[in-house]
Amino acid sequence: MSSLTTKCTTAAVALALSLCSVSCMKYEKKEKSPTSGSATMVCDNSFENIMAQEIDVFEYQYPDAHILVRYGTQAEALDSLFSLNTRTVVISRDLTPEEKRALKAKYKNERKLNVTVRSAKIAVDAVAFIVNPKNTCEKLTVSELADIMTGKSTEWNDLEPSKLGKIRVVVDKSGSSLATYLSDSLCAGRPLAPTVQAAGSVSDVFKIVEQYPNAIGVLGVSWITSDMDSADMSKEELAKSVLAEGAVQGATLTDRVKVLKVNRDNEVRAYKPYQQYIFDGSYPLFRQIYMVTTASTSNVAGGFYSFVTGPTGQKIIMKTGILPARVSVQAVELPERE
């Protein structure tokens, strides 16, 4: 009897060890898979609307994959990357060759790892200017916008006959990549006026413009498309809409606020930030979006990088209203209804 008990116990232990071994092997295999496991990333908050949808579809398509994202300023994203706290960031510029070498050296010195720094332009984002529908202004030149941002023009009446009074300028955050773009590119290196208000978030910019007729807000175009319902879709609905065969239709602009036309100083015609006008360069104010990673192609962070830069990820970007970097755009005639 004792012998039989011993044999049964031994068999049970052997079986348990065998199951544990199989389980552990499966777990290790999953952790090394580009479509399973967990990964962290930091994304510039002005691109939150885009990246949130990318993550939803990726996690729907690969249920064992989990992307933990933090949204912050571009400076915070770069700090996290160079502090080795995250392997992936989404920002408005590529790393310089010197930065890539420094990042590789830091991994080698501190983590004893040889990493490859990969980066890709994933989209082109138009910088849009929005006003309250009660504002009679329809278009502004690049120079007029620069004068507003630097404080040279402080009243709406400085631009056209208006009773709206002082111009209230609203951006997402001080020190954000959008604020940096306005200073460096639109204003040719001049600082933004002290009166430029940081709303605290991109969505708050939208809310302030809806509330105050004298406000002008600055946003990435993905935040002002009428296809914002895609952001309210379930993961399943959104995933099915982009995983289906065929092209997706680009978004149109919302009518909840007025999106201003913009023209270069030496051109007569002004344009709204439609995808076609971003594509052909007619709309003058745009910036690049880059994804940078030090992740291996064999883990989930590398898998997500491949997803965003691949066909499905680019179709998602197309739906948000900005211009995908790797999907051809079919030109269509836009009615002049503005």
Short mmCIF file of C-alpha atoms in Angstrom, two decimals:
data_model
loop_
_atom_site.label_atom_id
_atom_site.label_comp_id
_atom_site.label_asym_id
_atom_site.label_seq_id
_atom_site.Cartn_x
_atom_site.Cartn_y
_atom_site.Cartn_z
CA MET A 1 0.00 0.00 0.00
CA SER A 2 2.80 2.33 0.91
CA SER A 3 4.63 1.45 -2.27
CA LEU A 4 1.55 2.19 -4.37
CA THR A 5 1.09 5.54 -2.65
CA THR A 6 4.71 6.42 -3.32
CA LYS A 7 4.37 5.53 -6.98
CA CYS A 8 1.20 7.62 -7.34
CA THR A 9 2.82 10.57 -5.59
CA THR A 10 5.87 10.30 -7.79
CA ALA A 11 3.70 10.15 -10.89
CA ALA A 12 1.72 13.18 -9.74
CA VAL A 13 4.87 15.20 -9.12
CA ALA A 14 6.26 14.15 -12.49
CA LEU A 15 3.03 15.17 -14.17
CA ALA A 16 2.99 18.51 -12.37
CA LEU A 17 6.59 19.20 -13.33
CA SER A 18 5.83 18.23 -16.89
CA LEU A 19 2.85 20.59 -17.06
CA CYS A 20 4.87 23.39 -15.50
CA SER A 21 7.59 22.87 -18.06
CA VAL A 22 5.15 23.03 -20.95
CA SER A 23 3.42 26.07 -19.44
CA CYS A 24 6.69 27.90 -18.91
CA MET A 25 7.83 27.12 -22.43
CA LYS A 26 4.59 28.50 -23.81
CA TYR A 27 4.92 31.61 -21.66
CA GLU A 28 8.50 32.21 -22.80
CA LYS A 29 7.51 31.69 -26.38
CA LYS A 30 4.66 34.19 -26.03
CA GLU A 31 6.94 36.78 -24.47
CA LYS A 32 9.28 36.57 -27.47
CA SER A 33 6.47 36.82 -30.00
CA PRO A 34 5.85 40.02 -31.97
CA THR A 35 2.11 39.50 -31.44
CA SER A 36 1.95 38.60 -27.73
CA GLY A 37 3.22 39.99 -24.47
CA SER A 38 3.33 43.54 -23.13
CA ALA A 39 5.26 46.63 -24.15
CA THR A 40 5.39 50.27 -23.09
CA MET A 41 5.68 53.38 -25.21
CA VAL A 42 5.45 57.16 -24.88
CA CYS A 43 3.56 59.23 -27.45
CA ASP A 44 3.44 62.96 -28.06
CA ASN A 45 0.01 63.95 -26.73
CA SER A 46 -0.95 65.80 -29.91
CA PHE A 47 -0.98 62.42 -31.66
CA GLU A 48 -3.08 60.66 -28.99
CA ASN A 49 -6.18 60.41 -31.16
CA ILE A 50 -4.16 58.56 -33.81
CA MET A 51 -2.17 56.21 -31.62
CA ALA A 52 -5.14 55.21 -29.44
CA GLN A 53 -6.86 53.81 -32.53
CA GLU A 54 -3.68 52.03 -33.66
CA ILE A 55 -3.43 50.31 -30.28
CA ASP A 56 -7.13 49.34 -30.28
CA VAL A 57 -6.90 47.58 -33.62
CA PHE A 58 -3.55 45.93 -32.85
CA GLU A 59 -4.85 44.52 -29.54
CA TYR A 60 -8.06 43.38 -31.19
CA GLN A 61 -6.18 41.57 -33.95
CA TYR A 62 -3.70 40.08 -31.46
CA PRO A 63 -5.57 39.46 -28.17
CA ASP A 64 -2.40 38.35 -26.35
CA ALA A 65 -0.66 41.66 -27.09
CA HIS A 66 -0.87 44.65 -24.76
CA ILE A 67 0.54 48.12 -25.46
CA LEU A 68 0.81 50.37 -22.40
CA VAL A 69 1.07 53.96 -23.58
CA ARG A 70 1.76 57.22 -21.79
CA TYR A 71 0.89 60.51 -23.50
CA GLY A 72 3.06 63.53 -22.76
CA THR A 73 5.11 66.25 -24.39
CA GLN A 74 7.69 65.44 -27.02
CA ALA A 75 10.43 66.34 -24.53
CA GLU A 76 9.02 63.79 -22.07
CA ALA A 77 8.93 61.12 -24.77
CA LEU A 78 12.56 61.72 -25.73
CA ASP A 79 13.63 61.78 -22.09
CA SER A 80 11.96 58.41 -21.51
CA LEU A 81 13.65 56.96 -24.60
CA PHE A 82 17.13 58.16 -23.65
CA SER A 83 16.63 57.17 -20.00
CA LEU A 84 15.99 53.65 -21.31
CA ASN A 85 12.58 53.64 -19.62
CA THR A 86 10.80 52.87 -22.88
CA ARG A 87 11.86 51.41 -26.19
CA THR A 88 9.31 53.15 -28.42
CA VAL A 89 8.20 56.75 -28.90
CA VAL A 90 6.01 58.67 -31.34
CA ILE A 91 7.23 62.22 -31.93
CA SER A 92 7.21 64.99 -34.55
CA ARG A 93 10.78 64.50 -35.78
CA ASP A 94 13.30 61.79 -36.51
CA LEU A 95 16.34 61.25 -34.31
CA THR A 96 19.54 62.70 -35.67
CA PRO A 97 22.40 60.31 -36.56
CA GLU A 98 24.24 61.56 -33.47
CA GLU A 99 21.25 60.83 -31.25
CA LYS A 100 20.92 57.32 -32.68
CA ARG A 101 24.60 56.61 -32.03
CA ALA A 102 24.32 57.96 -28.49
CA LEU A 103 21.24 55.82 -27.78
CA LYS A 104 22.94 52.66 -29.06
CA ALA A 105 26.04 53.43 -26.96
CA LYS A 106 23.93 53.94 -23.84
CA TYR A 107 22.28 50.54 -24.24
CA LYS A 108 25.66 48.91 -24.74
CA ASN A 109 27.26 50.62 -21.74
CA GLU A 110 24.37 50.41 -19.26
CA ARG A 111 22.44 47.30 -20.34
CA LYS A 112 25.18 45.38 -22.17
CA LEU A 113 22.86 45.16 -25.15
CA ASN A 114 23.48 45.75 -28.83
CA VAL A 115 20.34 47.38 -30.16
CA THR A 116 19.25 48.65 -33.53
CA VAL A 117 17.56 52.05 -33.55
CA ARG A 118 14.78 51.98 -36.11
CA SER A 119 12.71 54.98 -37.14
CA ALA A 120 10.07 55.62 -39.77
CA LYS A 121 7.89 58.49 -40.85
CA ILE A 122 4.37 57.22 -40.29
CA ALA A 123 2.30 60.26 -41.26
CA VAL A 124 2.15 63.94 -42.18
CA ASP A 125 -0.01 66.00 -39.85
CA ALA A 126 -1.52 69.33 -40.89
CA VAL A 127 -1.51 72.10 -38.29
CA ALA A 128 -5.04 73.44 -38.33
CA PHE A 129 -6.50 76.69 -37.01
CA ILE A 130 -10.06 76.71 -35.74
CA VAL A 131 -12.45 79.48 -34.69
CA ASN A 132 -15.97 79.66 -33.34
CA PRO A 133 -18.71 79.51 -36.02
CA LYS A 134 -19.82 83.01 -34.92
CA ASN A 135 -16.45 84.38 -36.06
CA THR A 136 -16.76 85.88 -39.58
CA CYS A 137 -13.10 85.19 -40.41
CA GLU A 138 -12.79 82.58 -43.17
CA LYS A 139 -9.09 82.58 -44.08
CA LEU A 140 -5.71 83.91 -42.98
CA THR A 141 -2.30 84.12 -44.59
CA VAL A 142 0.78 82.53 -43.07
CA SER A 143 2.08 85.98 -42.09
CA GLU A 144 -1.21 86.94 -40.44
CA LEU A 145 -1.12 83.76 -38.38
CA ALA A 146 2.48 84.48 -37.38
CA ASP A 147 1.49 87.98 -36.30
CA ILE A 148 -1.28 86.54 -34.13
CA MET A 149 1.02 83.97 -32.51
CA THR A 150 3.77 86.50 -31.74
CA GLY A 151 1.37 89.15 -30.42
CA LYS A 152 1.81 91.65 -33.24
CA SER A 153 -1.91 91.36 -34.00
CA THR A 154 -3.97 91.33 -30.82
CA GLU A 155 -7.45 92.33 -32.02
CA TRP A 156 -9.64 90.66 -34.62
CA ASN A 157 -10.21 94.12 -36.01
CA ASP A 158 -6.50 94.20 -36.92
CA LEU A 159 -7.26 91.56 -39.55
CA GLU A 160 -10.73 92.48 -40.79
CA PRO A 161 -13.69 94.54 -39.57
CA SER A 162 -14.85 92.73 -36.43
CA LYS A 163 -16.53 93.37 -33.09
CA LEU A 164 -15.04 90.31 -31.38
CA GLY A 165 -12.34 92.29 -29.59
CA LYS A 166 -9.12 90.68 -28.38
CA ILE A 167 -7.85 87.53 -30.02
CA ARG A 168 -7.67 84.65 -27.57
CA VAL A 169 -5.01 82.18 -28.78
CA VAL A 170 -5.20 78.64 -27.42
CA VAL A 171 -2.66 75.80 -27.80
CA ASP A 172 -2.52 72.44 -26.06
CA LYS A 173 0.45 72.83 -23.69
CA SER A 174 3.39 75.14 -23.28
CA GLY A 175 6.48 73.28 -24.46
CA SER A 176 4.46 70.85 -26.58
CA SER A 177 5.65 69.86 -30.03
CA LEU A 178 2.78 71.88 -31.49
CA ALA A 179 3.89 75.01 -29.61
CA THR A 180 7.46 74.35 -30.74
CA TYR A 181 6.30 74.07 -34.35
CA LEU A 182 4.48 77.40 -34.12
CA SER A 183 7.57 79.14 -32.75
CA ASP A 184 10.21 77.47 -34.92
CA SER A 185 8.40 77.06 -38.24
CA LEU A 186 5.43 79.42 -38.44
CA CYS A 187 7.07 82.29 -36.54
CA ALA A 188 10.59 81.72 -37.91
CA GLY A 189 12.15 81.24 -34.47
CA ARG A 190 10.35 84.10 -32.72
CA PRO A 191 8.83 83.20 -29.33
CA LEU A 192 5.10 82.92 -28.90
CA ALA A 193 3.40 85.88 -27.25
CA PRO A 194 2.91 85.68 -23.45
CA THR A 195 -0.83 85.90 -24.09
CA VAL A 196 -0.89 82.53 -25.90
CA GLN A 197 -2.89 80.28 -23.56
CA ALA A 198 -2.06 76.66 -22.80
CA ALA A 199 -5.39 74.87 -22.43
CA GLY A 200 -3.87 71.78 -20.79
CA SER A 201 -4.89 69.24 -23.41
CA VAL A 202 -5.76 69.01 -27.08
CA SER A 203 -9.43 68.31 -26.40
CA ASP A 204 -9.63 71.39 -24.16
CA VAL A 205 -8.49 73.58 -27.08
CA PHE A 206 -11.51 72.37 -29.00
CA LYS A 207 -13.84 73.06 -26.06
CA ILE A 208 -12.57 76.62 -25.53
CA VAL A 209 -13.06 77.54 -29.19
CA GLU A 210 -16.60 76.14 -29.09
CA GLN A 211 -17.34 78.30 -26.06
CA TYR A 212 -15.65 81.63 -26.91
CA PRO A 213 -16.32 83.45 -30.23
CA ASN A 214 -13.04 85.43 -29.98
CA ALA A 215 -10.81 82.35 -29.61
CA ILE A 216 -8.55 80.79 -32.19
CA GLY A 217 -7.23 77.31 -31.49
CA VAL A 218 -4.34 75.31 -32.90
CA LEU A 219 -4.73 71.54 -33.34
CA GLY A 220 -3.49 68.64 -35.36
CA VAL A 221 -6.04 67.93 -38.07
CA SER A 222 -6.95 64.46 -36.73
CA TRP A 223 -8.76 66.17 -33.83
CA ILE A 224 -11.16 68.11 -36.05
CA THR A 225 -12.45 65.54 -38.51
CA SER A 226 -16.11 64.71 -38.79
CA ASP A 227 -15.06 61.05 -38.69
CA MET A 228 -14.42 61.36 -34.96
CA ASP A 229 -17.05 58.64 -34.60
CA SER A 230 -14.22 56.19 -35.37
CA ALA A 231 -12.71 57.21 -32.04
CA ASP A 232 -16.01 56.23 -30.38
CA MET A 233 -16.26 52.87 -32.12
CA SER A 234 -15.69 49.67 -30.24
CA LYS A 235 -12.40 47.94 -30.89
CA GLU A 236 -14.24 45.35 -32.92
CA GLU A 237 -16.04 47.88 -35.12
CA LEU A 238 -12.91 49.90 -35.77
CA ALA A 239 -10.83 46.79 -36.44
CA LYS A 240 -13.32 45.34 -38.91
CA SER A 241 -13.48 48.64 -40.79
CA VAL A 242 -9.72 48.69 -41.44
CA LEU A 243 -8.97 44.96 -41.61
CA ALA A 244 -11.42 44.54 -44.48
CA GLU A 245 -10.00 44.31 -47.98
CA GLY A 246 -9.75 47.50 -49.98
CA ALA A 247 -9.00 51.13 -49.32
CA VAL A 248 -10.55 53.24 -46.59
CA GLN A 249 -12.06 56.64 -47.14
CA GLY A 250 -10.34 59.65 -45.66
CA ALA A 251 -12.15 61.82 -43.15
CA THR A 252 -13.80 65.18 -43.79
CA LEU A 253 -13.63 68.18 -41.48
CA THR A 254 -16.08 68.78 -38.66
CA ASP A 255 -18.71 71.50 -38.75
CA ARG A 256 -18.78 71.92 -34.96
CA VAL A 257 -16.14 74.62 -35.32
CA LYS A 258 -14.95 76.64 -38.31
CA VAL A 259 -11.70 75.40 -39.80
CA LEU A 260 -9.84 78.33 -41.36
CA LYS A 261 -8.39 78.32 -44.84
CA VAL A 262 -4.72 79.23 -45.01
CA ASN A 263 -2.68 80.56 -47.91
CA ARG A 264 0.97 81.38 -48.43
CA ASP A 265 1.71 85.09 -48.62
CA ASN A 266 2.50 84.98 -52.33
CA GLU A 267 -0.58 82.96 -53.29
CA VAL A 268 -4.16 84.04 -53.80
CA ARG A 269 -6.01 80.82 -53.15
CA ALA A 270 -6.34 79.57 -49.58
CA TYR A 271 -6.85 75.94 -48.57
CA LYS A 272 -8.32 73.93 -45.74
CA PRO A 273 -6.26 71.03 -44.36
CA TYR A 274 -7.89 68.27 -46.36
CA GLN A 275 -5.77 65.18 -47.01
CA GLN A 276 -5.53 65.95 -50.72
CA TYR A 277 -4.18 69.44 -50.03
CA ILE A 278 -1.69 68.06 -47.51
CA PHE A 279 -0.63 65.48 -50.10
CA ASP A 280 0.00 67.95 -52.93
CA GLY A 281 1.51 70.65 -50.70
CA SER A 282 -1.23 73.22 -51.25
CA TYR A 283 -1.90 73.51 -47.52
CA PRO A 284 1.22 75.28 -46.21
CA LEU A 285 1.40 74.22 -42.55
CA PHE A 286 2.29 70.62 -41.80
CA ARG A 287 4.75 68.51 -39.82
CA GLN A 288 5.99 64.94 -39.86
CA ILE A 289 5.14 62.17 -37.39
CA TYR A 290 7.84 59.61 -36.63
CA MET A 291 7.87 56.34 -34.74
CA VAL A 292 11.21 55.42 -33.17
CA THR A 293 12.03 52.12 -31.48
CA THR A 294 14.97 50.17 -30.10
CA ALA A 295 12.82 47.04 -29.78
CA SER A 296 13.72 43.75 -31.39
CA THR A 297 11.57 42.49 -34.25
CA SER A 298 10.94 39.35 -32.20
CA ASN A 299 8.97 40.99 -29.36
CA VAL A 300 5.64 42.75 -29.13
CA ALA A 301 7.10 46.28 -29.21
CA GLY A 302 8.78 45.41 -32.49
CA GLY A 303 5.57 43.82 -33.70
CA PHE A 304 3.61 46.99 -32.97
CA TYR A 305 6.21 49.08 -34.82
CA SER A 306 5.79 46.82 -37.87
CA PHE A 307 2.00 47.06 -37.55
CA VAL A 308 1.88 50.88 -37.46
CA THR A 309 4.33 51.24 -40.34
CA GLY A 310 2.57 48.51 -42.35
CA PRO A 311 -0.59 48.54 -44.49
CA THR A 312 -3.15 48.15 -41.68
CA GLY A 313 -1.57 50.80 -39.48
CA GLN A 314 -1.43 53.19 -42.41
CA LYS A 315 -5.12 52.59 -43.21
CA ILE A 316 -5.97 53.60 -39.64
CA ILE A 317 -4.03 56.84 -40.11
CA MET A 318 -5.95 57.49 -43.32
CA LYS A 319 -9.23 57.28 -41.38
CA THR A 320 -8.10 59.90 -38.84
CA GLY A 321 -7.85 62.65 -41.47
CA ILE A 322 -4.08 63.06 -41.65
CA LEU A 323 -1.86 61.82 -44.45
CA PRO A 324 -0.37 58.34 -44.09
CA ALA A 325 3.27 58.05 -45.10
CA ARG A 326 2.98 54.76 -46.98
CA VAL A 327 -0.47 54.67 -48.54
CA SER A 328 -1.13 56.21 -51.93
CA VAL A 329 -3.81 58.88 -51.95
CA GLN A 330 -6.55 58.88 -54.57
CA ALA A 331 -7.32 62.43 -55.60
CA VAL A 332 -10.98 63.45 -55.61
CA GLU A 333 -12.60 66.73 -56.53
CA LEU A 334 -13.59 68.66 -53.41
CA PRO A 335 -16.66 70.88 -53.70
CA GLU A 336 -16.05 74.54 -52.91
CA ARG A 337 -18.77 74.82 -50.29
CA GLU A 338 -16.79 76.81 -47.73
#
